[in-house]
Each structure stands twice: as C-alpha cells, then as structure tokens.
Amino acid sequence: MAASARRGSPLSSREIYGEALRLIDERGVEALSMRKLAAELDVNPMSLYHHVPNKEALLEGVCDLVISGIELPADDAAPWQEQLKALGVGLRAIALAHPALYPYLVSRPRLMRHDTVWEAQNRVLAAAGVPEERRPRIRNVLFAFTTGFLLTEINGVFPEPDDEAFDEAVDLIINGLSAYGSCGESGA
Amino acid sequence: MAASARRGSPLSSREIYGEALRLIDERGVEALSMRKLAAELDVNPMSLYHHVPNKEALLEGVCDLVISGIELPADDAAPWQEQLKALGVGLRAIALAHPALYPYLVSRPRLMRHDTVWEAQNRVLAAAGVPEERRPRIRNVLFAFTTGFLLTEINGVFPEPDDEAFDEAVDLIINGLSAYGSCGESGA
DNA sequence: TCGGTCAGCCATACACCGTATGGAAAGCTA
DNA sequence: TAGCTTTCCATACGGTGTATGGCTGACCGA
C-alpha cells in the first residue's frame, strides 16, 4: 500500500466517514465537499474515490456510522410507558448529537429498518397490548411520529429546544397507544 | 420595462416561482438550478436576479406559493375527530402533490406558522377539550407528528404510500387527544 | 535479487453550479 | 428630445463532483 505523500498511514473508509461526520457536525451537510474533506485529511481529493464511490455513498456511510452507534435502553422489566419514553430519549440523543445530519438520516430507510430500533419499538407495542397483526403498521406510525417530532425540533421550527414539548409528545403517544390495549390494562 | 430579447412579456417573480415549482415537481429540488430555470423561461440566467435575490429566496418563494394554495376544510359542525382527519387529509394532499418540495417545505417555519393551519389545528384541540394553556404546545406536537408522518411516507420509507397507515396514524392521535379532554366526552 | 502486479495516490481537466460586475436596450416622464 | 429607471444580458470568478490516466511504492513468485 503506497502511503500518502503527505500522510504517514494510508486512508481507510472508516477514517473518511469519521472525518466527514466531524465536518458535518461542525459546519453542516451542505458545507461538506469532497475537496474540503480531502484537505482536512491531508490528502488529494481524488484519493477519497479509492475508498468511497461517490459523495452519495459517503453520506450513506456517515449515516451508517451514526446508526451503528445507537444504544437504546432495553429494560424489559419497566412498564411499557417508561420503555417508550426511554426509546424516544435514545433517538433524541442522536438527533441532538448530530442535528445537521439528522434530516438526511431520517430521509432514507436505513434508520427505520435498523434492527435495534425496530425490535425495541415492537416490544413496547406488544407490552402495550397492541394486537400482533397491527403492530408492524403502528410501529411505522410510531417511528414516523418520533422522527417527525425530532426533525421539527431540530429544524428550529419550535421556539426553542423544548423539553416540555417532548414530554407532551410522549404523553400523547402513550395515551394513544393505551386505547389499543385491552381498554385500560396499563402497567405503572 | 425592457422586454426580453427572446420573450414577449417581461418576467415576474410569480412566473419564476411557478416554473421553479414545476421543475421541482418534475425532477426534484436538487435538479433545480438557476441556469436550467432560466433556460426553461427562455431567459438569461442573470435576469432572474432582478426578481429574486438568490436561490435561497427562490425556494422560499416556491414554498410560499404552495402554502398560499392550502385549502383546509373548516367544518365546525363536524365532530373534532372528523375535523382532525380532514386537516390531515388537507396537508397530505400538499405532500402528495409536491413530494419533492415537501421536505424543504417543512424544514422551515413558514408552514408551521401559517395562520390557516394554526387556527384549524387549534380549533380542533379546543373542540377535543384540551385546556387552553396547553393548546399551543400540543398543537406544535400535533403539527410535528403530522408533517413527520407525511415526510416518512413521502420519503418512501414505508413500503408504499399507505392509506391504512395514514388512518392508523389519525386514530392514534385521536385516541391520544381524547385523554386530554374531560375523559371521554367525544362526539360521533 | 529481479520483474511483474497492483493497490493507493495524485495532477489535470471537464462540465456544471451560484452569482458579482458592468454595460446595453427599452420604456416612462418631463 | 433628454434623462431616468427598469429590465435584460455577456462575461467572469471561484466553487463543486468526478472521469481519466499516469505515478509510486509495496508485495510476491522465481
């Protein structure tokens, strides 16, 4: 492996994705360019193309990097209302950690199809008493509501990052889901 | 007003916005460029800048154009559940009519602060029995959920445009809101 | 040790983008 | 007719993503 003329070690796609994420977090998605990224890595722009097919794939890789780092609380002992909230908090943490990337992140199916998120949300729905055959669709709705709320929050459409709005949103969903169970057999 | 060398009548910002919207609907937001737009209008690219300060403002104007065309059903006689659904249907119509623009549309405060939408949603919350002091925040949540669902649907994250998922989403919100009223004084 | 192979890197170039600048042309007012 | 304003356009600059093709140095079988 020919080392870069300017760097000691050769590039890796992991390193590229990491630096791209850093740039996005710092200056926004549209400020990211292959040239700037290459400069930041002390490398010729075209060198990136030996590890990443194009910019689209670069962003995809950055999304994967973030998604792979998701850690969701999985406390099956807790009542489903608390689990639901914990799930929301987990997703919100990602949104707040990478607000610039988040709109891009939720605009592709990757996050939605992520196993950890899928299973966690499905588990909550089961605990809430949602009949199995309705779970997939309701879980899609739940996902859409969650990311939609976070997007709106991130985009600054709310007056400001608003913890109370978040609580209100969680409550609204909890109340909504309660009706799907056997009419009131809630835990907590 | 000097007429264009190539066209009969002079440009107008309205005409520019309209054509831009057409291009966006046809080929997507990122396919829109000042040059292509000018070509479509049979005009020199720089001519656009006499009616629109920059591309950012162009998109803003396109959003305003779409928003100004919103027609929401305002049937106060109907039970709030039906009004809520009608509201959702109205917003969904915009999303489905301009799927390419929609993500851009909801990423800025314009739509959220739109009077017609604001008042209609607030009215529904009032009819649902939500206490007045909690209405603004809950209406923000409602807005976020609605646009979030539509965004997810538009982005093709769902298997396909899914009317049943939409119904499920509406039901979930209705159930959620019902808990805010006087515990069960629902119409219809 | 030698020669071949090849992954990794880079220089150049192309087409496209948004738009700053400044000048030409057409209409209105006086 | 003179001047002013509005509209339009030609040119140019610095940025973008990336196609193309050449270089270089590490590895490997002989």
Coordinates of C-alpha atoms (C1' of nucleotides) in Angstrom, one line a residue:
Chain A
M1 CA 0.0 0.0 0.0
A2 CA 1.5 3.2 -1.1
A3 CA 1.3 5.6 1.7
S4 CA 0.2 9.1 1.0
A5 CA 2.9 11.6 0.1
R6 CA 1.6 13.9 2.8
R7 CA 0.5 11.4 5.4
G8 CA 2.1 8.5 7.3
S9 CA -0.6 5.9 7.1
P10 CA -3.0 5.0 4.2
L11 CA -6.6 6.1 4.3
S12 CA -9.5 4.0 5.4
S13 CA -13.1 4.4 4.7
R14 CA -13.8 4.4 8.4
E15 CA -11.4 7.3 8.8
I16 CA -13.1 9.1 5.9
Y17 CA -16.6 8.6 7.3
G18 CA -15.5 9.8 10.8
E19 CA -13.9 13.0 9.5
A20 CA -16.9 13.6 7.3
L21 CA -19.2 13.3 10.3
R22 CA -17.0 15.7 12.2
L23 CA -17.2 18.3 9.4
I24 CA -21.0 17.8 9.1
D25 CA -21.4 18.3 12.8
E26 CA -19.3 21.4 12.8
R27 CA -20.4 23.1 9.6
G28 CA -23.5 21.4 8.3
V29 CA -24.1 19.0 5.5
E30 CA -24.0 21.4 2.6
A31 CA -20.6 22.7 3.8
L32 CA -19.2 19.3 3.2
S33 CA -17.4 18.9 0.0
M34 CA -15.0 16.2 -1.3
R35 CA -12.3 18.8 -1.6
K36 CA -12.7 20.2 1.9
L37 CA -12.9 16.7 3.3
A38 CA -9.7 15.7 1.5
A39 CA -7.9 18.8 2.7
E40 CA -8.9 18.0 6.3
L41 CA -7.5 14.5 5.8
D42 CA -4.4 16.0 4.2
V43 CA -5.0 14.1 1.0
N44 CA -5.7 14.7 -2.6
P45 CA -9.4 14.9 -3.3
M46 CA -9.3 12.0 -5.8
S47 CA -7.7 9.8 -3.2
L48 CA -11.1 9.6 -1.5
Y49 CA -12.6 7.9 -4.5
H50 CA -10.5 4.8 -3.9
H51 CA -12.4 4.2 -0.7
V52 CA -15.8 5.7 -1.4
P53 CA -17.6 5.5 -4.8
N54 CA -19.1 9.0 -4.6
K55 CA -20.5 11.6 -2.4
E56 CA -23.9 10.0 -2.1
A57 CA -22.2 6.8 -0.8
L58 CA -20.1 8.9 1.5
L59 CA -23.2 10.3 3.2
E60 CA -24.7 6.9 3.3
G61 CA -21.6 5.7 5.1
V62 CA -21.7 8.5 7.6
C63 CA -25.3 7.6 8.3
D64 CA -24.4 4.0 8.9
L65 CA -21.6 5.1 11.2
V66 CA -24.1 7.1 13.4
I67 CA -26.7 4.4 13.3
S68 CA -24.3 1.7 14.3
G69 CA -23.6 3.7 17.4
I70 CA -27.2 3.7 18.6
E71 CA -27.6 2.4 22.1
L72 CA -31.2 2.0 23.2
P73 CA -32.2 1.1 26.7
A74 CA -33.7 -2.3 26.8
D75 CA -35.2 -2.7 30.2
D76 CA -38.0 -5.2 29.8
A77 CA -38.9 -5.0 33.4
A78 CA -40.0 -1.4 33.2
P79 CA -43.6 -0.6 32.3
W80 CA -44.0 0.0 28.6
Q81 CA -44.7 3.6 29.1
E82 CA -41.3 4.1 30.5
Q83 CA -39.7 2.0 27.8
L84 CA -41.4 4.1 25.2
K85 CA -40.1 7.2 26.7
A86 CA -36.6 5.8 27.0
L87 CA -36.7 4.9 23.4
G88 CA -37.7 8.4 22.5
V89 CA -34.9 9.8 24.6
G90 CA -32.4 7.5 22.9
L91 CA -33.4 8.6 19.4
R92 CA -33.5 12.2 20.6
A93 CA -29.9 11.9 21.8
I94 CA -28.8 11.1 18.3
A95 CA -30.8 13.9 16.9
L96 CA -29.3 16.4 19.3
A97 CA -25.8 15.0 18.9
H98 CA -25.9 15.3 15.1
P99 CA -28.6 17.8 14.3
A100 CA -27.1 18.7 10.9
L101 CA -27.0 15.1 9.8
Y102 CA -30.4 14.1 11.2
P103 CA -32.6 15.3 8.4
Y104 CA -30.5 13.3 6.0
L105 CA -30.5 10.4 8.3
V106 CA -34.3 10.0 8.5
S107 CA -34.8 10.6 4.8
R108 CA -33.5 7.2 4.0
P109 CA -34.9 3.8 5.1
R110 CA -31.7 2.8 6.9
L111 CA -32.6 4.1 10.4
M112 CA -36.2 2.9 10.2
R113 CA -35.1 -0.6 9.3
H114 CA -32.4 -0.7 11.9
D115 CA -33.0 -3.9 13.9
T116 CA -32.4 -2.5 17.4
V117 CA -34.9 0.3 16.9
W118 CA -37.4 -2.0 15.2
E119 CA -37.3 -4.6 17.9
A120 CA -37.4 -2.2 20.7
Q121 CA -40.4 -0.4 19.4
N122 CA -42.1 -3.6 18.6
R123 CA -41.5 -4.8 22.1
V124 CA -43.1 -1.7 23.5
L125 CA -46.1 -2.1 21.3
A126 CA -46.5 -5.7 22.4
A127 CA -46.3 -4.7 26.1
A128 CA -48.8 -2.0 25.4
G129 CA -51.2 -4.7 24.3
V130 CA -51.3 -3.9 20.6
P131 CA -52.5 -6.9 18.7
E132 CA -49.7 -8.6 16.8
E133 CA -51.1 -8.2 13.3
R134 CA -51.4 -4.4 13.8
R135 CA -48.0 -4.0 15.3
P136 CA -45.9 -3.5 12.1
R137 CA -48.1 -0.7 10.8
I138 CA -48.4 1.0 14.1
R139 CA -44.7 0.7 14.7
N140 CA -44.2 2.5 11.4
V141 CA -46.5 5.3 12.6
L142 CA -44.7 5.4 15.9
F143 CA -41.4 5.7 14.1
A144 CA -42.7 8.4 11.8
F145 CA -44.1 10.4 14.7
T146 CA -40.9 10.2 16.6
T147 CA -38.5 11.2 13.8
G148 CA -41.0 13.8 12.7
F149 CA -41.1 15.4 16.1
L150 CA -37.3 15.4 16.4
L151 CA -37.0 16.8 12.9
T152 CA -39.3 19.6 13.7
E153 CA -37.4 20.3 16.9
I154 CA -34.0 20.1 15.2
N155 CA -35.1 22.4 12.4
G156 CA -35.7 25.1 14.9
V157 CA -39.4 25.3 14.0
F158 CA -40.3 25.2 17.6
P159 CA -39.5 28.3 19.6
E160 CA -36.5 26.5 21.1
P161 CA -35.4 23.0 22.0
D162 CA -38.3 22.3 24.2
D163 CA -38.2 19.5 26.8
E164 CA -41.7 20.1 27.8
A165 CA -42.9 19.6 24.2
F166 CA -41.0 16.4 24.1
D167 CA -42.8 15.2 27.2
E168 CA -46.1 16.3 25.8
A169 CA -45.4 14.3 22.7
V170 CA -44.5 11.2 24.6
D171 CA -47.7 11.5 26.7
L172 CA -49.8 11.9 23.6
I173 CA -48.4 8.7 22.1
I174 CA -48.8 6.9 25.4
N175 CA -52.4 7.9 25.6
G176 CA -53.0 7.0 22.0
L177 CA -51.4 3.6 22.4
S178 CA -53.3 2.9 25.6
A179 CA -56.5 2.7 23.6
Y180 CA -55.1 -0.2 21.5
G181 CA -54.6 -2.4 24.5
S182 CA -57.5 -4.2 26.2
C183 CA -59.1 -0.9 27.1
G184 CA -57.0 0.1 30.1
E185 CA -54.8 -2.7 31.4
S186 CA -51.8 -0.4 31.7
G187 CA -48.9 -1.0 33.9
A188 CA -47.0 1.6 36.0
Chain B
M1 CA -39.8 47.6 -18.8
A2 CA -37.5 46.2 -21.4
A3 CA -38.9 43.1 -22.8
S4 CA -36.7 40.1 -23.1
A5 CA -34.9 39.7 -26.3
R6 CA -36.3 36.2 -26.6
R7 CA -39.7 36.6 -25.0
G8 CA -42.7 38.8 -25.5
S9 CA -43.5 39.8 -22.0
P10 CA -41.2 40.7 -19.1
L11 CA -40.6 38.3 -16.3
S12 CA -42.4 38.3 -13.0
S13 CA -41.4 36.7 -9.7
R14 CA -44.8 34.9 -9.7
E15 CA -43.9 33.3 -13.1
I16 CA -40.5 32.4 -11.8
Y17 CA -41.8 30.7 -8.7
G18 CA -44.4 28.8 -10.7
E19 CA -41.9 27.5 -13.2
A20 CA -39.5 26.6 -10.5
L21 CA -42.2 24.6 -8.7
R22 CA -43.0 22.8 -12.0
L23 CA -39.3 21.9 -12.4
I24 CA -39.1 20.7 -8.8
D25 CA -42.2 18.6 -9.1
E26 CA -40.8 17.1 -12.3
R27 CA -37.2 16.5 -11.5
G28 CA -36.6 17.2 -7.8
V29 CA -35.2 20.0 -5.8
E30 CA -31.6 19.3 -6.4
A31 CA -32.2 19.2 -10.2
L32 CA -33.3 22.8 -10.0
S33 CA -30.6 25.3 -10.9
M34 CA -30.8 29.0 -11.8
R35 CA -29.5 28.2 -15.2
K36 CA -32.0 25.5 -16.0
L37 CA -34.8 27.5 -14.7
A38 CA -33.7 30.5 -16.8
A39 CA -33.5 28.2 -19.9
E40 CA -37.0 26.9 -19.2
L41 CA -38.2 30.5 -19.1
D42 CA -36.3 31.4 -22.2
V43 CA -34.2 34.0 -20.4
N44 CA -30.7 34.7 -19.4
P45 CA -29.8 33.2 -16.0
M46 CA -28.9 36.6 -14.6
S47 CA -32.2 38.0 -15.5
L48 CA -33.7 36.0 -12.7
Y49 CA -31.7 38.0 -10.1
H50 CA -33.8 41.1 -10.9
H51 CA -36.8 39.4 -9.4
V52 CA -35.3 37.1 -6.9
P53 CA -32.3 37.9 -4.7
N54 CA -30.8 34.4 -4.7
K55 CA -31.6 30.7 -4.9
E56 CA -32.5 30.5 -1.2
A57 CA -35.1 33.2 -1.7
L58 CA -36.3 31.4 -4.8
L59 CA -37.1 28.3 -2.8
E60 CA -38.6 30.3 -0.1
G61 CA -40.9 31.9 -2.7
V62 CA -41.8 28.5 -4.1
C63 CA -42.7 27.3 -0.6
D64 CA -44.9 30.4 -0.1
L65 CA -46.6 29.7 -3.4
V66 CA -47.5 26.3 -2.3
I67 CA -48.5 27.3 1.2
S68 CA -50.8 30.1 -0.1
G69 CA -52.7 27.5 -2.0
I70 CA -53.5 25.4 1.0
E71 CA -57.2 24.8 1.4
L72 CA -58.2 23.2 4.6
P73 CA -61.8 22.1 5.3
A74 CA -63.3 24.2 8.1
D75 CA -66.5 22.5 9.0
D76 CA -67.0 23.5 12.6
A77 CA -70.2 21.5 12.8
A78 CA -68.4 18.2 12.4
P79 CA -67.1 16.4 15.4
W80 CA -63.5 17.2 16.1
Q81 CA -62.3 13.7 15.2
E82 CA -63.5 14.3 11.7
Q83 CA -62.1 17.8 11.5
L84 CA -58.8 16.4 12.6
K85 CA -58.8 13.8 9.9
A86 CA -59.8 16.4 7.3
L87 CA -56.9 18.5 8.4
G88 CA -54.6 15.7 7.9
V89 CA -56.0 14.9 4.5
G90 CA -55.5 18.5 3.5
L91 CA -51.9 18.6 4.5
R92 CA -51.4 15.2 2.9
A93 CA -52.8 16.4 -0.3
I94 CA -50.0 19.0 -0.5
A95 CA -47.4 16.4 0.4
L96 CA -48.6 14.1 -2.3
A97 CA -48.9 16.9 -4.8
H98 CA -45.4 18.2 -4.3
P99 CA -43.4 15.3 -2.8
A100 CA -40.1 16.7 -3.9
L101 CA -40.6 20.0 -2.3
Y102 CA -42.2 18.8 0.8
P103 CA -39.1 18.0 2.8
Y104 CA -37.9 21.5 2.1
L105 CA -41.3 22.9 2.9
V106 CA -41.5 21.5 6.4
S107 CA -37.8 22.3 7.2
R108 CA -38.6 26.0 7.7
P109 CA -41.1 27.6 10.0
R110 CA -43.3 29.0 7.3
L111 CA -45.8 26.2 7.1
M112 CA -46.0 25.8 10.8
R113 CA -46.7 29.4 11.4
H114 CA -49.3 29.5 8.6
D115 CA -52.4 31.1 10.0
T116 CA -54.9 28.8 8.4
V117 CA -53.2 25.7 9.6
W118 CA -52.5 27.1 13.0
E119 CA -56.1 28.2 13.6
A120 CA -57.6 25.0 12.2
Q121 CA -55.5 22.8 14.5
N122 CA -56.1 25.0 17.5
R123 CA -59.8 24.8 16.9
V124 CA -59.7 21.0 16.8
L125 CA -57.8 20.9 20.0
A126 CA -60.3 23.2 21.6
A127 CA -63.1 21.0 20.4
A128 CA -61.3 18.0 21.8
G129 CA -61.3 19.5 25.2
V130 CA -57.7 20.4 25.5
P131 CA -57.2 23.1 28.1
E132 CA -56.4 26.4 26.5
E133 CA -53.0 26.9 28.2
R134 CA -51.7 23.5 26.9
R135 CA -53.0 24.1 23.4
P136 CA -50.0 25.9 21.8
R137 CA -47.6 23.2 22.8
I138 CA -49.8 20.3 21.9
R139 CA -50.7 21.9 18.6
N140 CA -46.9 22.1 17.9
V141 CA -46.7 18.4 18.7
L142 CA -49.6 17.7 16.5
F143 CA -48.0 19.6 13.7
A144 CA -44.7 17.8 14.1
F145 CA -46.4 14.4 14.1
T146 CA -48.4 15.2 11.0
T147 CA -45.5 16.5 8.9
G148 CA -43.3 13.8 10.3
F149 CA -45.7 11.1 9.2
L150 CA -46.1 12.7 5.8
L151 CA -42.3 13.1 5.4
T152 CA -41.7 9.5 6.2
E153 CA -44.4 8.5 3.7
I154 CA -43.1 10.8 1.0
N155 CA -39.5 9.6 1.5
G156 CA -40.6 6.1 0.6
V157 CA -39.5 4.8 4.0
F158 CA -42.8 3.0 4.2
P159 CA -43.2 0.0 1.9
E160 CA -45.5 2.2 -0.3
P161 CA -47.9 5.1 0.0
D162 CA -50.1 3.5 2.6
D163 CA -53.6 4.8 3.2
E164 CA -54.1 2.4 6.0
A165 CA -51.0 3.6 7.8
F166 CA -52.4 7.1 7.4
D167 CA -55.7 6.0 9.0
E168 CA -53.8 4.3 11.8
A169 CA -51.9 7.5 12.4
V170 CA -55.0 9.6 12.6
D171 CA -56.6 7.1 15.0
L172 CA -53.5 7.1 17.2
I173 CA -53.7 10.9 17.5
I174 CA -57.4 10.9 18.1
N175 CA -57.0 8.4 20.9
G176 CA -54.2 10.3 22.3
L177 CA -56.1 13.6 22.3
S178 CA -59.2 12.0 23.8
A179 CA -57.3 11.6 27.0
Y180 CA -56.8 15.4 27.3
G181 CA -60.5 16.2 27.2
S182 CA -62.8 15.5 30.1
C183 CA -62.1 11.8 29.9
G184 CA -64.5 10.7 27.2
E185 CA -66.9 13.4 26.0
S186 CA -66.3 12.5 22.4
G187 CA -68.7 13.2 19.6
A188 CA -69.6 10.8 16.8
Chain C
dT1 C1' 17.8 -10.3 -6.2
dC2 C1' 14.8 -9.5 -10.0
dG3 C1' 10.5 -8.5 -12.6
dG4 C1' 5.6 -8.2 -12.6
dT5 C1' 1.3 -7.0 -10.4
dC6 C1' -1.5 -3.9 -8.3
dA7 C1' -3.5 -1.0 -4.7
dG8 C1' -3.2 3.5 -3.4
dC9 C1' -2.3 8.2 -4.6
dC10 C1' -2.3 12.4 -7.3
dA11 C1' -2.5 16.1 -11.4
dT12 C1' -5.2 17.5 -14.8
dA13 C1' -9.4 18.5 -17.0
dC14 C1' -14.5 18.9 -17.8
dA15 C1' -19.0 20.3 -17.1
dC16 C1' -21.8 22.4 -14.0
dC17 C1' -23.1 25.5 -10.3
dG18 C1' -24.4 30.3 -7.9
dT19 C1' -23.7 34.9 -8.6
dA20 C1' -20.7 39.7 -8.8
dT21 C1' -19.9 43.1 -12.0
dG22 C1' -20.9 46.2 -15.5
dG23 C1' -22.9 47.5 -19.7
dA24 C1' -26.8 47.6 -23.3
dA25 C1' -31.6 48.2 -24.6
dA26 C1' -36.4 49.5 -23.9
dG27 C1' -40.0 52.0 -21.7
dC28 C1' -41.7 56.2 -19.0
dT29 C1' -41.6 61.0 -17.5
dA30 C1' -40.6 65.8 -18.4
Chain D
dT1 C1' -35.8 65.2 -27.3
dA2 C1' -33.2 64.2 -22.6
dG3 C1' -32.8 61.7 -18.8
dC4 C1' -34.1 58.1 -15.7
dT5 C1' -35.5 53.6 -14.4
dT6 C1' -36.3 49.1 -15.1
dT7 C1' -35.1 45.0 -17.3
dC8 C1' -32.1 42.2 -19.6
dC9 C1' -27.8 40.1 -20.9
dA10 C1' -22.4 38.8 -21.6
dT11 C1' -18.6 37.9 -19.2
dA12 C1' -16.0 36.1 -15.4
dC13 C1' -14.8 34.1 -10.8
dG14 C1' -14.4 30.7 -7.6
dG15 C1' -16.6 26.7 -6.2
dT16 C1' -18.5 21.8 -7.0
dG17 C1' -18.4 16.4 -8.2
dT18 C1' -15.8 13.3 -10.6
dA19 C1' -13.7 11.0 -15.3
dT20 C1' -9.3 9.9 -17.0
dG21 C1' -4.9 8.4 -16.8
dG22 C1' -0.2 8.4 -15.0
dC23 C1' 3.0 7.7 -11.0
dT24 C1' 4.9 5.2 -7.0
dG25 C1' 5.9 2.0 -3.8
dA26 C1' 4.8 -2.5 -1.5
dC27 C1' 4.2 -7.2 -2.2
dC28 C1' 5.1 -11.9 -4.3
dG29 C1' 6.8 -15.8 -7.1
dA30 C1' 11.1 -17.2 -9.4

